Amino acid sequence: MKELAITLMHLILKSLDISEEERSRVVSAGGASSALQLNSYPFCPDPNRAMGLAPHTDTSLLTILHQSTVNGLQIFKDGVGWVLVSPTNGSLVVNVGDLLHILSNSKFPNVLHRVVLMKENQQRLSLAYFYCLPSDFHLSPLALNSTQMPLYRSVSVRDYIGIKAKNLEKALSLIRF
Ligand SMILES: O=C(O)CCC(=O)C(=O)O
Ligand SMILES: [Fe+2]
C-alpha cells in the first residue's frame, strides 16, 4: 500500500509541475504517520434508520481503500448528489484527502464520502490505508506560478488536525484566504 501511495503521489505532484526536490521532500516525509484501518459494518435489519459512516473527507494525502463485495460507499458529486462506488473485483479506490487538497491548491480536491447500509443481508468490510504527513510538516500550496494565488494559508499538519477536530468539514474554509 505504501509503495502504491508513493508512486501515486509522485505522479500527482509531477502532473502539477512540482519540482523533483519538492516532490521528494513531500514523499520522503509521507507515510510517517500512516495507518491501516479495518472497517466493519454489521448487517442491519433496518438500514434506512442507520448510517454506516457519516459524510466526511479524510485527513490524509491519499486514502487507498479495498472494499469487500458489499455495496455502501458513496461519494458526493457537485450537481449530481450521492453516487455509489460499487466494489469491483481486483480494484482499489483512491480518495484524495485534505492534505493533498491543500498542497495542490485545490487542483486535486478532497472527496466527500459516506457509507450507507444496504439491504444486502451481509456484513460489509473495508480496509483503508491513510497515507499521511507527520504532524510537524508545514503545509502550504506548492509550485504556484506568477498568476496563481495560494488559496490556503500555511499551517502545520498538527494545527490542521486540531482545526478539523473542532470544525470537521468546515476546517478547509477556516484556513482559506
Ligand atoms: O468503508 C468504506 O468504504 C469507507 C471507509 C472510510 O471512508 C474511512 O475509513 O475513512
Ligand atoms: Fe473516509
PDB file of C-alpha atoms and ligand atoms in Angstrom:
ATOM      1  CA  MET A   1       0.000   0.000   0.000  1.00  0.00           C
ATOM      2  CA  LYS A   2       2.797   2.404   0.925  1.00  0.00           C
ATOM      3  CA  GLU A   3       4.655   1.771  -2.343  1.00  0.00           C
ATOM      4  CA  LEU A   4       1.458   2.401  -4.299  1.00  0.00           C
ATOM      5  CA  ALA A   5       0.778   5.625  -2.370  1.00  0.00           C
ATOM      6  CA  ILE A   6       4.346   6.836  -3.074  1.00  0.00           C
ATOM      7  CA  THR A   7       4.004   6.085  -6.798  1.00  0.00           C
ATOM      8  CA  LEU A   8       0.645   7.868  -6.979  1.00  0.00           C
ATOM      9  CA  MET A   9       1.971  10.876  -5.066  1.00  0.00           C
ATOM     10  CA  HIS A  10       4.967  11.204  -7.416  1.00  0.00           C
ATOM     11  CA  LEU A  11       2.660  11.061 -10.452  1.00  0.00           C
ATOM     12  CA  ILE A  12       0.191  13.563  -8.999  1.00  0.00           C
ATOM     13  CA  LEU A  13       2.871  16.047  -7.909  1.00  0.00           C
ATOM     14  CA  LYS A  14       4.620  15.697 -11.259  1.00  0.00           C
ATOM     15  CA  SER A  15       1.356  16.460 -13.058  1.00  0.00           C
ATOM     16  CA  LEU A  16       1.266  19.708 -11.052  1.00  0.00           C
ATOM     17  CA  ASP A  17       4.755  20.633 -12.294  1.00  0.00           C
ATOM     18  CA  ILE A  18       6.173  20.387  -8.805  1.00  0.00           C
ATOM     19  CA  SER A  19       9.958  20.149  -8.861  1.00  0.00           C
ATOM     20  CA  GLU A  20      11.726  16.893  -8.095  1.00  0.00           C
ATOM     21  CA  GLU A  21      13.205  18.442  -4.950  1.00  0.00           C
ATOM     22  CA  GLU A  22       9.764  19.440  -3.620  1.00  0.00           C
ATOM     23  CA  ARG A  23       8.281  16.069  -4.616  1.00  0.00           C
ATOM     24  CA  SER A  24      10.972  14.230  -2.723  1.00  0.00           C
ATOM     25  CA  ARG A  25      10.504  16.479   0.313  1.00  0.00           C
ATOM     26  CA  VAL A  26       6.796  15.591   0.459  1.00  0.00           C
ATOM     27  CA  VAL A  27       7.136  11.914  -0.402  1.00  0.00           C
ATOM     28  CA  SER A  28      10.050  11.280   1.965  1.00  0.00           C
ATOM     29  CA  ALA A  29       8.030  12.831   4.814  1.00  0.00           C
ATOM     30  CA  GLY A  30       4.864  10.991   3.707  1.00  0.00           C
ATOM     31  CA  GLY A  31       3.876   7.734   5.289  1.00  0.00           C
ATOM     32  CA  ALA A  32       5.387   8.650   8.673  1.00  0.00           C
ATOM     33  CA  SER A  33       2.009   8.686  10.365  1.00  0.00           C
ATOM     34  CA  SER A  34       0.106   6.434   8.014  1.00  0.00           C
ATOM     35  CA  ALA A  35      -2.442   3.974   9.310  1.00  0.00           C
ATOM     36  CA  LEU A  36      -4.285   0.897   8.156  1.00  0.00           C
ATOM     37  CA  GLN A  37      -7.888   0.707   9.370  1.00  0.00           C
ATOM     38  CA  LEU A  38     -10.324  -2.168   9.146  1.00  0.00           C
ATOM     39  CA  ASN A  39     -13.962  -1.049   8.991  1.00  0.00           C
ATOM     40  CA  SER A  40     -16.764  -3.465   9.754  1.00  0.00           C
ATOM     41  CA  TYR A  41     -20.439  -2.670   9.113  1.00  0.00           C
ATOM     42  CA  PRO A  42     -22.560  -5.457  10.574  1.00  0.00           C
ATOM     43  CA  PHE A  43     -25.781  -6.476   8.857  1.00  0.00           C
ATOM     44  CA  CYS A  44     -28.552  -4.076   9.915  1.00  0.00           C
ATOM     45  CA  PRO A  45     -32.184  -5.276   9.832  1.00  0.00           C
ATOM     46  CA  ASP A  46     -33.474  -1.712   9.258  1.00  0.00           C
ATOM     47  CA  PRO A  47     -30.824   0.069   7.130  1.00  0.00           C
ATOM     48  CA  ASN A  48     -32.995   3.126   6.469  1.00  0.00           C
ATOM     49  CA  ARG A  49     -32.740   4.052  10.135  1.00  0.00           C
ATOM     50  CA  ALA A  50     -28.960   3.733  10.476  1.00  0.00           C
ATOM     51  CA  MET A  51     -25.822   5.173   8.858  1.00  0.00           C
ATOM     52  CA  GLY A  52     -22.616   3.203   8.284  1.00  0.00           C
ATOM     53  CA  LEU A  53     -20.219   6.152   8.308  1.00  0.00           C
ATOM     54  CA  ALA A  54     -21.293   9.809   8.344  1.00  0.00           C
ATOM     55  CA  PRO A  55     -20.231  12.096   5.456  1.00  0.00           C
ATOM     56  CA  HIS A  56     -16.603  13.189   5.830  1.00  0.00           C
ATOM     57  CA  THR A  57     -13.374  13.875   3.990  1.00  0.00           C
ATOM     58  CA  ASP A  58     -10.203  12.053   5.037  1.00  0.00           C
ATOM     59  CA  THR A  59      -7.409  13.970   6.781  1.00  0.00           C
ATOM     60  CA  SER A  60      -4.764  12.286   4.617  1.00  0.00           C
ATOM     61  CA  LEU A  61      -2.857  12.944   1.435  1.00  0.00           C
ATOM     62  CA  LEU A  62      -4.432   9.891  -0.160  1.00  0.00           C
ATOM     63  CA  THR A  63      -6.526   7.042   1.118  1.00  0.00           C
ATOM     64  CA  ILE A  64      -6.328   3.691  -0.648  1.00  0.00           C
ATOM     65  CA  LEU A  65      -9.414   1.631   0.011  1.00  0.00           C
ATOM     66  CA  HIS A  66     -10.290  -2.004  -0.529  1.00  0.00           C
ATOM     67  CA  GLN A  67     -13.982  -2.850  -0.259  1.00  0.00           C
ATOM     68  CA  SER A  68     -15.454  -6.306   0.235  1.00  0.00           C
ATOM     69  CA  THR A  69     -18.173  -7.346  -2.199  1.00  0.00           C
ATOM     70  CA  VAL A  70     -20.944  -5.488  -0.348  1.00  0.00           C
ATOM     71  CA  ASN A  71     -22.058  -2.041  -1.591  1.00  0.00           C
ATOM     72  CA  GLY A  72     -22.217   1.001   0.675  1.00  0.00           C
ATOM     73  CA  LEU A  73     -19.549   3.577  -0.243  1.00  0.00           C
ATOM     74  CA  GLN A  74     -20.915   6.772  -1.814  1.00  0.00           C
ATOM     75  CA  ILE A  75     -19.112   9.912  -2.940  1.00  0.00           C
ATOM     76  CA  PHE A  76     -20.686  13.339  -3.278  1.00  0.00           C
ATOM     77  CA  LYS A  77     -20.534  14.853  -6.767  1.00  0.00           C
ATOM     78  CA  ASP A  78     -21.375  18.536  -7.129  1.00  0.00           C
ATOM     79  CA  GLY A  79     -24.531  18.997  -9.151  1.00  0.00           C
ATOM     80  CA  VAL A  80     -25.314  15.282  -9.045  1.00  0.00           C
ATOM     81  CA  GLY A  81     -25.525  14.246  -5.394  1.00  0.00           C
ATOM     82  CA  TRP A  82     -24.500  10.964  -3.767  1.00  0.00           C
ATOM     83  CA  VAL A  83     -23.076   8.398  -6.182  1.00  0.00           C
ATOM     84  CA  LEU A  84     -22.497   4.760  -5.281  1.00  0.00           C
ATOM     85  CA  VAL A  85     -18.945   3.436  -5.766  1.00  0.00           C
ATOM     86  CA  SER A  86     -19.562  -0.272  -6.184  1.00  0.00           C
ATOM     87  CA  PRO A  87     -16.803  -2.733  -5.318  1.00  0.00           C
ATOM     88  CA  THR A  88     -15.108  -4.044  -8.460  1.00  0.00           C
ATOM     89  CA  ASN A  89     -13.175  -7.273  -8.295  1.00  0.00           C
ATOM     90  CA  GLY A  90      -9.422  -6.662  -8.166  1.00  0.00           C
ATOM     91  CA  SER A  91      -9.683  -2.875  -7.876  1.00  0.00           C
ATOM     92  CA  LEU A  92      -8.875  -0.340  -5.192  1.00  0.00           C
ATOM     93  CA  VAL A  93     -10.487   3.054  -4.602  1.00  0.00           C
ATOM     94  CA  VAL A  94      -8.204   6.074  -4.146  1.00  0.00           C
ATOM     95  CA  ASN A  95      -9.641   9.057  -2.295  1.00  0.00           C
ATOM     96  CA  VAL A  96      -7.933  12.435  -2.241  1.00  0.00           C
ATOM     97  CA  GLY A  97      -7.705  13.757   1.319  1.00  0.00           C
ATOM     98  CA  ASP A  98      -7.467  17.238   2.826  1.00  0.00           C
ATOM     99  CA  LEU A  99      -3.648  17.387   2.902  1.00  0.00           C
ATOM    100  CA  LEU A 100      -3.329  16.860  -0.857  1.00  0.00           C
ATOM    101  CA  HIS A 101      -6.194  19.294  -1.398  1.00  0.00           C
ATOM    102  CA  ILE A 102      -4.136  21.982   0.396  1.00  0.00           C
ATOM    103  CA  LEU A 103      -0.772  21.093  -1.220  1.00  0.00           C
ATOM    104  CA  SER A 104      -2.338  21.106  -4.692  1.00  0.00           C
ATOM    105  CA  ASN A 105      -4.130  24.431  -4.045  1.00  0.00           C
ATOM    106  CA  SER A 106      -7.387  22.532  -4.589  1.00  0.00           C
ATOM    107  CA  LYS A 107      -6.440  21.191  -8.037  1.00  0.00           C
ATOM    108  CA  PHE A 108      -6.853  17.714  -6.540  1.00  0.00           C
ATOM    109  CA  PRO A 109      -9.978  18.324  -4.435  1.00  0.00           C
ATOM    110  CA  ASN A 110     -10.739  16.191  -1.417  1.00  0.00           C
ATOM    111  CA  VAL A 111     -13.723  13.909  -1.812  1.00  0.00           C
ATOM    112  CA  LEU A 112     -16.727  13.951   0.499  1.00  0.00           C
ATOM    113  CA  HIS A 113     -17.843  10.381   1.089  1.00  0.00           C
ATOM    114  CA  ARG A 114     -20.010   8.278   3.381  1.00  0.00           C
ATOM    115  CA  VAL A 115     -21.086   4.695   3.889  1.00  0.00           C
ATOM    116  CA  VAL A 116     -24.755   3.791   3.764  1.00  0.00           C
ATOM    117  CA  LEU A 117     -26.173   0.457   4.830  1.00  0.00           C
ATOM    118  CA  MET A 118     -27.850  -1.613   2.163  1.00  0.00           C
ATOM    119  CA  LYS A 119     -30.432  -4.349   2.354  1.00  0.00           C
ATOM    120  CA  GLU A 120     -27.804  -6.851   1.271  1.00  0.00           C
ATOM    121  CA  ASN A 121     -28.207  -9.002   4.324  1.00  0.00           C
ATOM    122  CA  GLN A 122     -24.465  -9.249   4.828  1.00  0.00           C
ATOM    123  CA  GLN A 123     -21.707  -7.722   6.884  1.00  0.00           C
ATOM    124  CA  ARG A 124     -19.601  -5.202   4.928  1.00  0.00           C
ATOM    125  CA  LEU A 125     -15.830  -4.937   5.420  1.00  0.00           C
ATOM    126  CA  SER A 126     -13.376  -2.416   4.079  1.00  0.00           C
ATOM    127  CA  LEU A 127      -9.666  -1.800   4.556  1.00  0.00           C
ATOM    128  CA  ALA A 128      -8.454   1.798   4.383  1.00  0.00           C
ATOM    129  CA  TYR A 129      -4.796   2.832   4.150  1.00  0.00           C
ATOM    130  CA  PHE A 130      -4.401   6.504   5.104  1.00  0.00           C
ATOM    131  CA  TYR A 131      -1.190   7.918   3.645  1.00  0.00           C
ATOM    132  CA  CYS A 132      -0.397  10.968   5.774  1.00  0.00           C
ATOM    133  CA  LEU A 133       2.264  13.531   6.599  1.00  0.00           C
ATOM    134  CA  PRO A 134       3.912  13.917  10.026  1.00  0.00           C
ATOM    135  CA  SER A 135       2.397  16.416  12.434  1.00  0.00           C
ATOM    136  CA  ASP A 136       5.357  18.843  12.223  1.00  0.00           C
ATOM    137  CA  PHE A 137       5.100  19.120   8.408  1.00  0.00           C
ATOM    138  CA  HIS A 138       4.232  22.629   7.232  1.00  0.00           C
ATOM    139  CA  LEU A 139       1.512  22.575   4.620  1.00  0.00           C
ATOM    140  CA  SER A 140       1.049  25.257   2.033  1.00  0.00           C
ATOM    141  CA  PRO A 141       0.082  25.227  -1.643  1.00  0.00           C
ATOM    142  CA  LEU A 142       3.101  24.168  -3.749  1.00  0.00           C
ATOM    143  CA  ALA A 143       4.568  25.298  -7.058  1.00  0.00           C
ATOM    144  CA  LEU A 144       2.297  28.211  -7.850  1.00  0.00           C
ATOM    145  CA  ASN A 145       3.189  30.239 -10.907  1.00  0.00           C
ATOM    146  CA  SER A 146       3.032  34.016 -11.029  1.00  0.00           C
ATOM    147  CA  THR A 147      -0.653  34.004 -11.980  1.00  0.00           C
ATOM    148  CA  GLN A 148      -1.804  31.641  -9.243  1.00  0.00           C
ATOM    149  CA  MET A 149      -2.681  32.865  -5.781  1.00  0.00           C
ATOM    150  CA  PRO A 150      -2.401  30.465  -2.838  1.00  0.00           C
ATOM    151  CA  LEU A 151      -5.900  29.633  -1.651  1.00  0.00           C
ATOM    152  CA  TYR A 152      -4.760  28.423   1.778  1.00  0.00           C
ATOM    153  CA  ARG A 153      -2.523  29.872   4.435  1.00  0.00           C
ATOM    154  CA  SER A 154       0.425  27.896   5.708  1.00  0.00           C
ATOM    155  CA  VAL A 155      -0.429  25.575   8.568  1.00  0.00           C
ATOM    156  CA  SER A 156       1.271  22.637  10.277  1.00  0.00           C
ATOM    157  CA  VAL A 157      -0.388  19.234   9.966  1.00  0.00           C
ATOM    158  CA  ARG A 158      -0.764  19.265  13.755  1.00  0.00           C
ATOM    159  CA  ASP A 159      -2.627  22.585  13.704  1.00  0.00           C
ATOM    160  CA  TYR A 160      -4.794  21.482  10.782  1.00  0.00           C
ATOM    161  CA  ILE A 161      -5.786  18.296  12.646  1.00  0.00           C
ATOM    162  CA  GLY A 162      -6.704  20.466  15.652  1.00  0.00           C
ATOM    163  CA  ILE A 163      -8.837  22.757  13.469  1.00  0.00           C
ATOM    164  CA  LYS A 164     -10.523  19.742  11.875  1.00  0.00           C
ATOM    165  CA  ALA A 165     -11.222  18.093  15.241  1.00  0.00           C
ATOM    166  CA  LYS A 166     -13.180  21.179  16.293  1.00  0.00           C
ATOM    167  CA  ASN A 167     -14.744  22.171  12.976  1.00  0.00           C
ATOM    168  CA  LEU A 168     -14.953  18.982  10.891  1.00  0.00           C
ATOM    169  CA  GLU A 169     -15.755  19.714   7.252  1.00  0.00           C
ATOM    170  CA  LYS A 170     -15.501  23.487   7.800  1.00  0.00           C
ATOM    171  CA  ALA A 171     -11.753  23.161   8.507  1.00  0.00           C
ATOM    172  CA  LEU A 172     -10.582  23.918   4.961  1.00  0.00           C
ATOM    173  CA  SER A 173     -12.682  27.064   4.744  1.00  0.00           C
ATOM    174  CA  LEU A 174     -11.113  28.262   8.014  1.00  0.00           C
ATOM    175  CA  ILE A 175      -7.594  28.219   6.554  1.00  0.00           C
ATOM    176  CA  ARG A 176      -8.687  29.701   3.219  1.00  0.00           C
ATOM    177  CA  PHE A 177      -7.625  33.263   2.398  1.00  0.00           C
TER     178      PHE A 177
HETATM  179  O1  LIG B   1     -15.805   1.681   4.345  1.00  0.00           O
HETATM  180  C1  LIG B   1     -15.602   2.425   3.379  1.00  0.00           C
HETATM  181  O2  LIG B   1     -15.831   2.091   2.219  1.00  0.00           O
HETATM  182  C2  LIG B   1     -15.072   3.815   3.594  1.00  0.00           C
HETATM  183  C3  LIG B   1     -14.290   3.964   4.852  1.00  0.00           C
HETATM  184  C4  LIG B   1     -13.857   5.379   5.082  1.00  0.00           C
HETATM  185  O3  LIG B   1     -14.295   6.296   4.444  1.00  0.00           O
HETATM  186  C5  LIG B   1     -12.872   5.667   6.122  1.00  0.00           C
HETATM  187  O4  LIG B   1     -12.449   4.748   6.833  1.00  0.00           O
HETATM  188  O5  LIG B   1     -12.476   6.854   6.248  1.00  0.00           O
HETATM  189 FE    FE B   2     -13.122   8.058   4.726  1.00  0.00          FE
END
